[in-house]
Coordinates of C-alpha atoms in Angstrom, one line a residue:
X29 CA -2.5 38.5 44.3
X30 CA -5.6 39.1 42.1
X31 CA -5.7 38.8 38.3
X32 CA -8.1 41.2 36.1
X33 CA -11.5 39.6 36.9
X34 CA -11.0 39.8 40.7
X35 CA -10.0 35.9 40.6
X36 CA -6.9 35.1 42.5
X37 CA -4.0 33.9 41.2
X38 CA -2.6 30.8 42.7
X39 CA 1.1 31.5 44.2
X40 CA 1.3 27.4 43.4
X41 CA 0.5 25.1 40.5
X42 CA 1.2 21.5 41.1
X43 CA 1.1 18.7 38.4
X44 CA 1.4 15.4 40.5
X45 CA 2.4 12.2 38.9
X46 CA -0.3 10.2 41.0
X47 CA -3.1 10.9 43.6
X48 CA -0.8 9.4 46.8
X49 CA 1.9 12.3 46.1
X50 CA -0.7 14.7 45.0
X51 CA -2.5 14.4 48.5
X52 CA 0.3 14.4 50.0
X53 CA 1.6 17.8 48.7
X54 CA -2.0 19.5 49.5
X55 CA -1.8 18.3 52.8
X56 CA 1.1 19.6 53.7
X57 CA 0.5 22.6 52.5
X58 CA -2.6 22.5 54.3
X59 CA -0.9 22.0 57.7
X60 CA 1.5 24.7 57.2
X61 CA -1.6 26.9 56.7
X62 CA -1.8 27.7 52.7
X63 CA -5.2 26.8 51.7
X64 CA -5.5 24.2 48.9
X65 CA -7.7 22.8 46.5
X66 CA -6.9 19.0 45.1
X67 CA -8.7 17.7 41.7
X68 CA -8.0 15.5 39.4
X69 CA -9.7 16.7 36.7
X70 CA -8.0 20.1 34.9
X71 CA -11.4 21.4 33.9
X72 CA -12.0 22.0 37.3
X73 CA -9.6 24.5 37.8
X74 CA -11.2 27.2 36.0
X75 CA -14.0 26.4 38.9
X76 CA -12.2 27.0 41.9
X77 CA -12.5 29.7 43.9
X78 CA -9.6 32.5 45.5
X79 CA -7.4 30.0 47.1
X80 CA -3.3 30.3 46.8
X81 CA -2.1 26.6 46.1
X82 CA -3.8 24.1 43.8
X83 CA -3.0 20.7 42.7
X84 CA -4.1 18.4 39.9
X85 CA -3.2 14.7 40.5
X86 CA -3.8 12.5 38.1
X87 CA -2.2 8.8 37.2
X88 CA 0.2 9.4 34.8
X89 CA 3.5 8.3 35.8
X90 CA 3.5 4.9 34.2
X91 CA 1.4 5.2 31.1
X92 CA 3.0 5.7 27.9
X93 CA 5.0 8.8 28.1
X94 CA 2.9 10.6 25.4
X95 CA -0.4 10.5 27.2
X96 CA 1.6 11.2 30.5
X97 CA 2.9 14.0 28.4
X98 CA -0.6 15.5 26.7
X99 CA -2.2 15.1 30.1
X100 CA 0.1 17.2 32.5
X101 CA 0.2 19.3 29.7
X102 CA -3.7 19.7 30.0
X103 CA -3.3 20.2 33.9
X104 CA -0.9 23.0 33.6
X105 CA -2.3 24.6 30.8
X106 CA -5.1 24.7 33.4
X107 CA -3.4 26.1 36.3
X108 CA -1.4 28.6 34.0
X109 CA -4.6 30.0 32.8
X110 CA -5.5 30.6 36.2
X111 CA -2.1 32.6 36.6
X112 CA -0.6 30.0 38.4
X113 CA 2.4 32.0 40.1
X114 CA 5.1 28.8 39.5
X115 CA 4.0 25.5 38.5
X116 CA 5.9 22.7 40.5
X117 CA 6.4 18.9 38.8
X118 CA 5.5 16.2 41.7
X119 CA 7.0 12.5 41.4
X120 CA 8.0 10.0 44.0
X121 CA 11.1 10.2 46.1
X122 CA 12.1 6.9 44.5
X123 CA 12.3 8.8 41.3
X124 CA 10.1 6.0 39.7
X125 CA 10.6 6.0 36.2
X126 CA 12.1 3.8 33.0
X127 CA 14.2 5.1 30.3
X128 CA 11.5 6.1 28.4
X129 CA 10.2 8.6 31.0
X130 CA 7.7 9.4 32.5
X131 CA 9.7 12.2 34.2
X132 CA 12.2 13.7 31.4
X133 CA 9.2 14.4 28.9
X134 CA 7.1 15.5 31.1
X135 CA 9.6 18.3 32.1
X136 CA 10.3 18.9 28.9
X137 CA 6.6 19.4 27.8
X138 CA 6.3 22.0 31.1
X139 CA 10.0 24.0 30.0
X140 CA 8.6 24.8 26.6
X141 CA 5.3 25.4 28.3
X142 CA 6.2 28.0 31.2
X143 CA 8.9 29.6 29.5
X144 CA 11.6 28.7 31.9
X145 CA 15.4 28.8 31.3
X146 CA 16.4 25.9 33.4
X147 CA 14.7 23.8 36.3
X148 CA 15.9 21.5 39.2
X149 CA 14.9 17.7 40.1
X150 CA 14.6 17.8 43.7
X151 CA 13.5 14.0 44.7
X152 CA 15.4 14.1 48.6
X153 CA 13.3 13.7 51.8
X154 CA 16.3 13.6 53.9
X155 CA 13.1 12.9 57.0
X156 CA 12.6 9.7 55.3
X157 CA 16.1 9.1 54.6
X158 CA 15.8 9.4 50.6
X159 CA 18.6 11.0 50.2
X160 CA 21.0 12.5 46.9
X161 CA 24.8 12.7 47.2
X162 CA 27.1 13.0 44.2
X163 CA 23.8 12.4 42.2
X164 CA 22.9 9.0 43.7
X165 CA 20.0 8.6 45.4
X166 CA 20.0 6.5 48.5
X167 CA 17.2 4.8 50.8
X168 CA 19.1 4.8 53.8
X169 CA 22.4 3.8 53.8
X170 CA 21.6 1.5 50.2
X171 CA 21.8 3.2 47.1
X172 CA 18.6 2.6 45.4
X173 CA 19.7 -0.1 43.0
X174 CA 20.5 -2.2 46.2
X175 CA 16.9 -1.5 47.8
X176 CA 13.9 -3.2 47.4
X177 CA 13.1 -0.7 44.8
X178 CA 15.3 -2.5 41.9
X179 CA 12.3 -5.3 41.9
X180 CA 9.0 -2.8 41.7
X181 CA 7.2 -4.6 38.8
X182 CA 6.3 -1.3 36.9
X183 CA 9.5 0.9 37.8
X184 CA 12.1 -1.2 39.0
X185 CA 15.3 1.1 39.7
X186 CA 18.5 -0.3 38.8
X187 CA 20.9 2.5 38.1
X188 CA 21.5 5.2 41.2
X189 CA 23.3 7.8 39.3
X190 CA 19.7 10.5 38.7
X191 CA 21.7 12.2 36.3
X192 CA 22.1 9.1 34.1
X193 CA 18.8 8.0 34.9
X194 CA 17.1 11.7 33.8
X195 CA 19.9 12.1 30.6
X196 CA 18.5 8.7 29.2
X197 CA 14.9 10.0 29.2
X198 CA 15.4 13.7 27.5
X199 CA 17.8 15.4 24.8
X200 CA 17.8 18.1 27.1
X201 CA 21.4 18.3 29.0
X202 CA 21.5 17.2 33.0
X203 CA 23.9 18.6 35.5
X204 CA 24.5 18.3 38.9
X205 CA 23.9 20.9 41.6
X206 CA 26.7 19.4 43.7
X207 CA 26.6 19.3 47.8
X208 CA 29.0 21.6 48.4
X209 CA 27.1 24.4 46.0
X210 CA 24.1 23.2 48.5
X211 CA 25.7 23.9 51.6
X212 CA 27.6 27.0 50.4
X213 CA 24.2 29.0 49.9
X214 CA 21.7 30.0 47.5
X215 CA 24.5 32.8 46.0
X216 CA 26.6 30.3 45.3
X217 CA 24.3 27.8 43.8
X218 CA 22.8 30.9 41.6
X219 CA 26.7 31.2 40.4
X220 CA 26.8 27.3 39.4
X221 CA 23.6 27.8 37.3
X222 CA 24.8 30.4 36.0
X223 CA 28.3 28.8 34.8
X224 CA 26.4 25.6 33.9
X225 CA 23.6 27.0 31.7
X226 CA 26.4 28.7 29.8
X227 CA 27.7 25.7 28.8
X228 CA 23.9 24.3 28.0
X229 CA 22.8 22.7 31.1
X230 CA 19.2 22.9 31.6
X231 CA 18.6 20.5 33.8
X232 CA 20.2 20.3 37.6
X233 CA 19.7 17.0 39.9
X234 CA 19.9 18.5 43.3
X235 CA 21.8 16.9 46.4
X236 CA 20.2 17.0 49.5
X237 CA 21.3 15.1 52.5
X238 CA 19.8 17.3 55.6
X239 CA 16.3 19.3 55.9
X240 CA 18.9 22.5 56.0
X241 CA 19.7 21.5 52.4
X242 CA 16.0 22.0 51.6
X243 CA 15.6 25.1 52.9
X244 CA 18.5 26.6 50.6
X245 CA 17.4 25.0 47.8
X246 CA 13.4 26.1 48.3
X247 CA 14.9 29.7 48.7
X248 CA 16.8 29.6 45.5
X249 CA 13.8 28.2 43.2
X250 CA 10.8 30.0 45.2
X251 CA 10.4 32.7 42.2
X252 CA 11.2 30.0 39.6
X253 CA 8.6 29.2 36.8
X254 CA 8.9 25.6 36.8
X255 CA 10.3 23.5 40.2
X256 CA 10.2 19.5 40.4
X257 CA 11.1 17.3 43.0
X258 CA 8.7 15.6 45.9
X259 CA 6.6 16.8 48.3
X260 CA 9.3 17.0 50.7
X261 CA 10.8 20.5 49.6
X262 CA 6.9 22.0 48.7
X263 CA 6.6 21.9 52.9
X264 CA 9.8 25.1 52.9
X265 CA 8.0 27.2 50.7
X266 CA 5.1 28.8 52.6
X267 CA 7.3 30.4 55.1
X268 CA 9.2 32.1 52.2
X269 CA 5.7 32.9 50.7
X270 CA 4.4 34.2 53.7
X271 CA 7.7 36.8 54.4
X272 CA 7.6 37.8 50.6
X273 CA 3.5 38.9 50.8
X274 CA 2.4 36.2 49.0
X275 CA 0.3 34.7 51.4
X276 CA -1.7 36.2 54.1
X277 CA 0.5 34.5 57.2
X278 CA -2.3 31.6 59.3
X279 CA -2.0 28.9 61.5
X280 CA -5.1 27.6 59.9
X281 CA -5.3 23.6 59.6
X282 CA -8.8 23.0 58.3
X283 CA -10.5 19.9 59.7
X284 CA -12.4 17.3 58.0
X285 CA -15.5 16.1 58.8
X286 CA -16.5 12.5 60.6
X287 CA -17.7 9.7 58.5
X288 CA -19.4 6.7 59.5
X289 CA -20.4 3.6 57.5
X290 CA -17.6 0.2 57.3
X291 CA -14.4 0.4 56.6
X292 CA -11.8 -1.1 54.3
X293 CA -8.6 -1.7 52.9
X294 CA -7.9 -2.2 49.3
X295 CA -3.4 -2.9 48.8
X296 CA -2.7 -2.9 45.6
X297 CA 1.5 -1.7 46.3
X298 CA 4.0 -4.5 46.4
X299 CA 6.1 -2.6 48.3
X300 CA 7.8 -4.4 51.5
X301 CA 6.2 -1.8 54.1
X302 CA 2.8 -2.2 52.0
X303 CA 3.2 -6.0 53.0
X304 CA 4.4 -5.6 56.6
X305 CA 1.1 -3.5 57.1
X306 CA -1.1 -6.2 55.5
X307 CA 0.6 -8.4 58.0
X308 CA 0.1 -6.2 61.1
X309 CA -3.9 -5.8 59.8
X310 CA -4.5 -9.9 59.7
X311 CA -3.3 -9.4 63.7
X312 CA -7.4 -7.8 64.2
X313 CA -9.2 -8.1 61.2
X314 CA -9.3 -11.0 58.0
X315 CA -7.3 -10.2 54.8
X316 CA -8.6 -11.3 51.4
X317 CA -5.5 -12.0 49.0
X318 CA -6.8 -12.6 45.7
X319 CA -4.8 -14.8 43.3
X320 CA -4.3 -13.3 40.0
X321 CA -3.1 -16.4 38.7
X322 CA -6.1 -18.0 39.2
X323 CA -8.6 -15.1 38.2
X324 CA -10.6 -16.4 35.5
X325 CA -11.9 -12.4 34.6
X326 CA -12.2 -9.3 36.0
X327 CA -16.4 -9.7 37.0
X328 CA -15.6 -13.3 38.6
X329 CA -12.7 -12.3 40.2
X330 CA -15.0 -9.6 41.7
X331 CA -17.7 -11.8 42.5
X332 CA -15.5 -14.0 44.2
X333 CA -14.5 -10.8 47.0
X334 CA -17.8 -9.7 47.1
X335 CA -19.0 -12.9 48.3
X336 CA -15.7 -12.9 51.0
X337 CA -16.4 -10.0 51.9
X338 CA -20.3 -10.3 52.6
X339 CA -20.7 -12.2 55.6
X340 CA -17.8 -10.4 57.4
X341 CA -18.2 -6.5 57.0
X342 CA -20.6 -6.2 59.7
X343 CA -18.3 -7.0 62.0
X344 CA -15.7 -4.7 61.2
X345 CA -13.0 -3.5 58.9
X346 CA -11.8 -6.1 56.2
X347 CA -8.7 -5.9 53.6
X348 CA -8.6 -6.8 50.1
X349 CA -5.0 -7.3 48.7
X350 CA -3.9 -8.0 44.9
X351 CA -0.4 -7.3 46.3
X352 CA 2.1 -10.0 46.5
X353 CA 6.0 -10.6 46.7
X354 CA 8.5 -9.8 44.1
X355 CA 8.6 -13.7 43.2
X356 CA 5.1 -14.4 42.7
X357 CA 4.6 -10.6 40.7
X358 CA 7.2 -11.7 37.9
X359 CA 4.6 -15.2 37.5
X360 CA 1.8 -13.2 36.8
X361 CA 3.9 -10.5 34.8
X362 CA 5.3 -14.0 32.5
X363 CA 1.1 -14.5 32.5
X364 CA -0.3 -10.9 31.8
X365 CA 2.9 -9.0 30.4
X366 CA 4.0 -6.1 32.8
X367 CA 1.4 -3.5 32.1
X368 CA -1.5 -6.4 31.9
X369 CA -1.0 -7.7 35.2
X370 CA -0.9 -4.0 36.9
X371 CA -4.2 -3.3 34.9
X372 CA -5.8 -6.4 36.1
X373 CA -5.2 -6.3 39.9
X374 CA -5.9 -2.2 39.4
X375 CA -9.4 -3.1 37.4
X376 CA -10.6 -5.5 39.9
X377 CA -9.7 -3.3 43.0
X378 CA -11.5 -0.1 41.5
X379 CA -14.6 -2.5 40.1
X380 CA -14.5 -3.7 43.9
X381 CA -14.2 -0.5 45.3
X382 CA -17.8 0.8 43.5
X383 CA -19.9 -2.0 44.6
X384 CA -18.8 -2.0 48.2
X385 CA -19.2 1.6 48.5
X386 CA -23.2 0.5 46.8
X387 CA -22.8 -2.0 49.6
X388 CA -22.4 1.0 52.7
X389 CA -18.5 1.2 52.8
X390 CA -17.5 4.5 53.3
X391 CA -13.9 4.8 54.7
X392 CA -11.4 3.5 52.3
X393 CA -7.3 3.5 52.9
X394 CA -5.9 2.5 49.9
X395 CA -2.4 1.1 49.5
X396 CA -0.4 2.0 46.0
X397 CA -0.2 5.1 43.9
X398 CA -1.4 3.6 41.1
X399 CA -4.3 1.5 42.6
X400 CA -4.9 4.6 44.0
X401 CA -5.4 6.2 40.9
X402 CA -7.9 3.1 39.4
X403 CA -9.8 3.4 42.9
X404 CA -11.0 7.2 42.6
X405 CA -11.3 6.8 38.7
X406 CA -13.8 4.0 39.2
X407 CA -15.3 6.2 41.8
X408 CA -16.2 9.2 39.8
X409 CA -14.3 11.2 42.1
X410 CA -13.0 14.6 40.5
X411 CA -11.9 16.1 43.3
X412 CA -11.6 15.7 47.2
X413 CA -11.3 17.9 50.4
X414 CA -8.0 17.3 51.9
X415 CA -6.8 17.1 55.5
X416 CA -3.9 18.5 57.1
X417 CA -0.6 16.4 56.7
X418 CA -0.1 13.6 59.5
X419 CA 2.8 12.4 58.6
X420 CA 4.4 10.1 56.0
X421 CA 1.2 8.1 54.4
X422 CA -1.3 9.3 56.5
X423 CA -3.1 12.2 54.1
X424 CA -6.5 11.8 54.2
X425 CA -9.3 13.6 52.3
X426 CA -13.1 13.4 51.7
X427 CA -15.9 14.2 49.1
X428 CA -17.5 16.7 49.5
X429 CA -21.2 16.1 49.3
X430 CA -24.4 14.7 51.1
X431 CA -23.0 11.4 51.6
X432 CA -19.3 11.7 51.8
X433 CA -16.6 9.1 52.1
X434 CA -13.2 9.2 53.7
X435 CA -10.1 8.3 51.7
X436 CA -6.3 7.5 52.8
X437 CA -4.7 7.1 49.6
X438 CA -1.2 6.1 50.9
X439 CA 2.4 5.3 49.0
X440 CA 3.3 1.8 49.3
X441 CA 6.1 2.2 50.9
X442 CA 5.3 4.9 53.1
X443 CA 3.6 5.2 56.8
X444 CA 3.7 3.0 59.8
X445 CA 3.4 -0.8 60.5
X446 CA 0.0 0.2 62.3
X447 CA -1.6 2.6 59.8
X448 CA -4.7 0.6 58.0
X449 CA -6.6 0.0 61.4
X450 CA -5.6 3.4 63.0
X451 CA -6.4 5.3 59.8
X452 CA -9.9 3.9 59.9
X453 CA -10.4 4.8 62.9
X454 CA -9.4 8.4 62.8
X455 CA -12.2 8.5 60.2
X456 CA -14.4 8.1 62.5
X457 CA -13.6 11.3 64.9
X458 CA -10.4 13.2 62.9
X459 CA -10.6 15.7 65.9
X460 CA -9.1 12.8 67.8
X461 CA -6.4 12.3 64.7
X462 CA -5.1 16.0 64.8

């Protein structure tokens, strides 16, 4: 799939809300053999060579909804330019958002942009058991007002109906693509569009309860201008790219390479399973939590770690935390305001992150999409060579330079109890990790 200058067209654009979900998608697009390049600048598009998938990730998904807006509009201008095939709308499974966005305007920016009729807002990842039914979205059995989730300081998620939630946030009309469309096929789903957008529906929430819904609804939407959902459904497209001739069909899983130098942890995520990882870490190896309350300013706040963190590096891996439970976050929020206290813990973590890497870190797993974010921004990093997919929070990428470093930049609430420690040490010898 070439364009006039030789260059080739990508078969997939992908706007990500944040760098955790971004690397994600590449990865598993990576695994399933579809090569993929992962910035997070949109001027580097233009630069990239013939590959079929690219992703821009940048940390929009909690900034005012404008500049959310005028910067994914900037990424996939970028990727359109290129000839970008469809372009596809990452967000969380958690469908993180307020009722001023980020995710209504945001489509609505990318509708007017591609030219499509109508799109679809697939968050399920029935593996994980985020899961729609009638429009709700469910962690598990809860719906996700009952979860955990209703208390995330920046996104706290209080009403399960999606349709609500995405009708607040845009004057374009929602509908509902309703499980029994979803099981009945993609002819019959194509029907329901077709009967809804009549009556001036625009926008479908999708239903998803099993991996089989997936695959119907990545058939229906392959050839679409403009998909959004999570990761979760990007992983049933290749096989329908590969039997259309879109992509040359691989079982390539490119490796990355070993990288040396200490190790650590930087949790900025409240999430519970961010927490219950912190916990399992202190088991082997010493956690700094910093008070935000009693930070003083961001350079002494620094100082403070730096002199923690000093004396015990050389003996191993360390963590640095700004996370804390719901209780203590809404003190600090009453302190900071809501958007303060995020920039504060995400200002000292990325300030952090520079000197220690001066100081010879070099592997990094970093907990929280947003911290995430501040992290690679305060690095300088533009883009990164990603890893095949290892499972839920367990992406991993590197620079690609003379001196590289390794990066896990993991969801809060995603991977397993064990991850910081084993994650570091995959770093060291990924042959062993894949």
């Amino acid at each position: 799939m070439k364009s006039c200058k030789g260059i080739m067209k990508p078969v997939f654009g992908v706007v990500a809300d944040d760098l955790t979900g971004g690397m994600e998608t590449a990865a598993m697009l990576i695994a399933a053999g579809i090569d993929c390049a992962f910035v997070t600048d949109p001027e580097l598009v233009a630069t990239i060579g013939d590959i079929p998938a690219i992703v821009v990730a940048q940390k929009t998904r909690v900034i005012p909804a404008d500049e959310a807006v005028a910067r994914s509009g900037k990424a996939a201008r970028a990727l359109l330019a290129r000839g970008a095939r469809q372009i596809f709308f990452k967000y969380c499974a958690t469908f993180d958002s307020t009722d001023r966005g980020n995710i209504g305007p945001v489509a609505d920016m990318l509708m007017q942009l591609t030219g499509a009729d109508h799109t679809a807002f697939c968050p399920a990842s029935p593996s994980l058991r985020r899961t729609v039914y009638n429009g709700h979205l469910f962690l598990g059995t809860e719906l996700i007002s009952d979860s955990p989730k209703r208390n995330d300081p920046l996104t706290p998620m209080t009403d399960p109906d999606l349709v609500r939630v995405l009708q607040r946030q845009t004057p374009t009309r929602v509908g509902l693509l309703a499980h029994p469309s979803v099981s009945a096929g993609p002819a019959h789903l194509e029907q329901a569009i077709a009967s809804a957008t009549g009556q001036g529906v625009r926008y479908f929430i999708t239903d998803a309860i099993y991996d089989r819904d997936l695959d119907v609804l990545a058939e229906l939407t392959s050839d679409w201008k403009l998909m959004t959902g999570n990761a979760t459904i990007v992983q049933h497209y290749p096989a329908i790219w590969k039997a259309q001739g879109l992509v040359a069909p691989t079982s390539n899983r490119a490796r990355l390479p070993a990288v040396d130098g200490s190790g650590v942890v930087l949790a900025g995520s409240c999430a519970e399973r961010t927490l219950e990882q912190l916990a399992e870490f202190e088991r082997h190896r010493p956690v700094l939590r910093m008070n935000l309350l009693a930070a003083d300013d961001v350079g002494s706040a620094v100082g403070v770690a730096l002199d923690w963190v000093r004396p015990r590096l050389k003996d191993g891996p360390i963590a640095i935390s700004t996370s804390e439970s719901p209780e203590v976050v809404k003190m600090v929020q009453e302190r900071y305001g809501r958007e303060g206290a995020a920039q504060l813990a995400e200002t000292i973590l990325g300030r952090l992150a520079v000197s220690l890497r001066g100081a010879g870190v070099r592997r990094f797993v970093v907990a929280g999409g947003e911290t995430s974010g501040s992290i690679v921004d305060h690095l300088g990093i533009r883009s990164l060579r990603v890893g095949p997919y290892g499972g839920p929070g367990i992406g991993t990428a590197t620079t690609d330079d003379a001196d590289p470093i390794a990066l896990c930049l993991k969801s809060g609430k995603l991977g397993p109890v064990d991850l910081f420690m084993t994650t570091l040490k995959s770093m060291l010898n990924p042959e062993d990790a894949n």
